[in-house]
Amino acid sequence: MQGKKFRFSLQSVLRLRQHQTEQAIEALIRLQQERQKLEEAIEAARQKLEQLHQELAARQSAVDPAQLRRQEAYWLKARRQLRQLEQQLARLQQQEAEARALVLERRQAEESLERLRERQYARHLEAEAAAERAWIDEQATGAYVRKLQQRAS
């Protein structure tokens, strides 16, 4: 005996929550990729700055003052760029932390609806089983009554 098909009344809300969770995860992944690229750029900038510093230290005695000032200005510019990259990294890490919190929040909202759906489905199965038992009991009672009537006649 097939009963009424299960239908979760909040299925559209659940799909929306799942979509929102997926979007939050994708945004987090993009931020992580961006952070990784920025960290690589910072490492390259640090290496370049170190190289410039070593060149500057090595050439201090052999280079004329004008050349030395140009190299020092170039080193200072590279150092400023490194600081800017580090500030960008700090902002990006903050955005990443916020994105992680959002993913967690969205996932919790989705999971609460999933649990509700599972509980409703379990109740649906119980109601179907009870209805089937009642039907079987009714059939058995009817068969017993018919049998009694046949014996009496």
Coordinates of C-alpha atoms in Angstrom, one line a residue:
M1 CA 0.0 0.0 0.0
Q2 CA 1.6 3.2 -1.2
G3 CA 0.8 6.3 0.9
K4 CA 1.0 10.0 0.2
K5 CA 4.4 11.1 -1.2
F6 CA 6.6 13.1 1.2
R7 CA 6.9 16.8 0.5
F8 CA 9.0 19.1 2.6
S9 CA 7.2 22.4 2.8
L10 CA 10.4 24.4 3.2
Q11 CA 12.2 22.7 0.3
S12 CA 12.6 26.0 -1.7
V13 CA 14.0 27.7 1.4
L14 CA 16.5 24.8 1.8
R15 CA 17.5 25.1 -1.8
L16 CA 18.1 28.8 -1.3
R17 CA 20.2 28.2 1.8
Q18 CA 22.2 25.6 -0.1
H19 CA 22.8 28.0 -2.9
Q20 CA 23.8 30.7 -0.5
T21 CA 26.2 28.3 1.2
E22 CA 27.8 27.4 -2.1
Q23 CA 28.2 31.1 -3.0
A24 CA 29.8 31.8 0.3
I25 CA 32.2 28.9 -0.2
E26 CA 33.1 30.1 -3.7
A27 CA 33.8 33.6 -2.4
L28 CA 36.0 32.1 0.4
I29 CA 37.9 30.1 -2.2
R30 CA 38.4 33.2 -4.4
L31 CA 39.7 35.1 -1.4
Q32 CA 42.1 32.2 -0.4
Q33 CA 43.4 32.1 -4.0
E34 CA 43.9 35.9 -4.0
R35 CA 45.6 35.7 -0.6
Q36 CA 47.9 33.0 -1.9
K37 CA 48.9 35.1 -4.9
L38 CA 49.5 38.1 -2.7
E39 CA 51.7 36.1 -0.4
E40 CA 53.7 35.0 -3.4
A41 CA 54.0 38.6 -4.5
I42 CA 55.1 39.6 -1.0
E43 CA 57.7 36.9 -0.9
A44 CA 59.0 38.0 -4.4
A45 CA 59.1 41.6 -3.2
R46 CA 61.0 40.7 0.0
Q47 CA 63.6 38.8 -2.1
K48 CA 63.9 41.8 -4.4
L49 CA 64.3 44.1 -1.5
E50 CA 66.9 41.9 0.1
Q51 CA 68.8 41.7 -3.2
L52 CA 68.6 45.5 -3.6
H53 CA 69.8 46.0 -0.1
Q54 CA 72.8 43.7 -0.7
E55 CA 73.6 45.4 -4.0
L56 CA 73.4 48.8 -2.3
A57 CA 75.7 47.6 0.6
A58 CA 78.2 46.2 -1.9
R59 CA 78.3 49.3 -4.1
Q60 CA 78.5 52.0 -1.5
S61 CA 82.2 52.5 -1.8
A62 CA 82.4 51.9 -5.6
V63 CA 79.5 54.1 -6.8
D64 CA 79.3 57.8 -7.2
P65 CA 76.9 59.6 -4.8
A66 CA 74.3 60.3 -7.5
Q67 CA 74.1 56.6 -8.5
L68 CA 74.0 55.7 -4.8
R69 CA 71.0 58.1 -4.2
R70 CA 69.1 56.6 -7.2
Q71 CA 69.7 53.1 -5.9
E72 CA 68.6 54.1 -2.4
A73 CA 65.5 55.8 -3.8
Y74 CA 64.7 52.6 -5.8
W75 CA 65.2 50.5 -2.6
L76 CA 62.9 52.9 -0.6
K77 CA 60.3 52.6 -3.3
A78 CA 60.5 48.8 -3.2
R79 CA 60.2 48.9 0.5
R80 CA 57.1 51.1 0.3
Q81 CA 55.6 48.7 -2.2
L82 CA 56.3 45.8 0.1
R83 CA 54.5 47.6 3.0
Q84 CA 51.5 48.3 0.7
L85 CA 51.4 44.6 -0.2
E86 CA 51.6 43.6 3.4
Q87 CA 48.7 46.0 4.2
Q88 CA 46.7 44.5 1.4
L89 CA 47.4 41.1 2.8
A90 CA 46.2 42.2 6.2
R91 CA 42.9 43.5 4.7
L92 CA 42.6 40.3 2.6
Q93 CA 43.1 38.1 5.7
Q94 CA 40.4 40.1 7.5
Q95 CA 38.0 39.6 4.5
E96 CA 38.9 35.9 4.5
A97 CA 38.1 35.6 8.2
E98 CA 34.7 37.3 7.6
A99 CA 34.1 35.0 4.7
R100 CA 34.8 32.0 6.8
A101 CA 32.4 33.2 9.5
L102 CA 29.8 33.7 6.8
V103 CA 30.3 30.2 5.4
L104 CA 29.9 28.8 8.9
E105 CA 26.7 30.8 9.5
R106 CA 25.3 29.8 6.1
R107 CA 26.2 26.1 6.7
Q108 CA 24.5 26.2 10.1
A109 CA 21.3 27.6 8.7
E110 CA 21.3 25.0 5.9
E111 CA 22.0 22.2 8.4
S112 CA 19.2 23.3 10.7
L113 CA 16.8 23.0 7.8
E114 CA 18.2 19.7 6.8
R115 CA 17.6 18.4 10.4
L116 CA 14.1 19.7 10.2
R117 CA 13.5 18.0 6.9
E118 CA 14.9 14.7 8.3
R119 CA 12.6 14.9 11.3
Q120 CA 9.6 15.6 9.2
Y121 CA 10.5 12.7 6.9
A122 CA 10.8 10.4 9.8
R123 CA 7.4 11.5 11.0
H124 CA 6.0 10.9 7.5
L125 CA 7.4 7.4 7.5
E126 CA 5.9 6.7 10.9
A127 CA 2.5 8.0 9.8
E128 CA 2.7 5.9 6.7
A129 CA 3.6 2.8 8.7
A130 CA 0.7 3.5 11.2
A131 CA -1.7 4.0 8.3
E132 CA -0.5 0.7 6.7
R133 CA -0.9 -1.1 10.1
A134 CA -4.4 0.3 10.5
W135 CA -5.3 -0.8 7.0
I136 CA -3.9 -4.3 7.6
D137 CA -5.8 -4.4 10.9
E138 CA -9.0 -3.3 9.2
Q139 CA -8.5 -6.0 6.5
A140 CA -7.9 -8.7 9.1
T141 CA -10.9 -7.6 11.2
G142 CA -13.1 -7.6 8.1
A143 CA -11.8 -11.1 7.1
Y144 CA -12.5 -12.4 10.7
V145 CA -16.0 -10.9 10.7
R146 CA -16.7 -12.5 7.3
K147 CA -15.4 -15.8 8.6
L148 CA -17.6 -15.6 11.7
Q149 CA -20.7 -14.8 9.5
Q150 CA -19.9 -17.8 7.3
R151 CA -19.8 -20.1 10.3
A152 CA -23.0 -18.7 11.7
S153 CA -24.9 -19.3 8.5

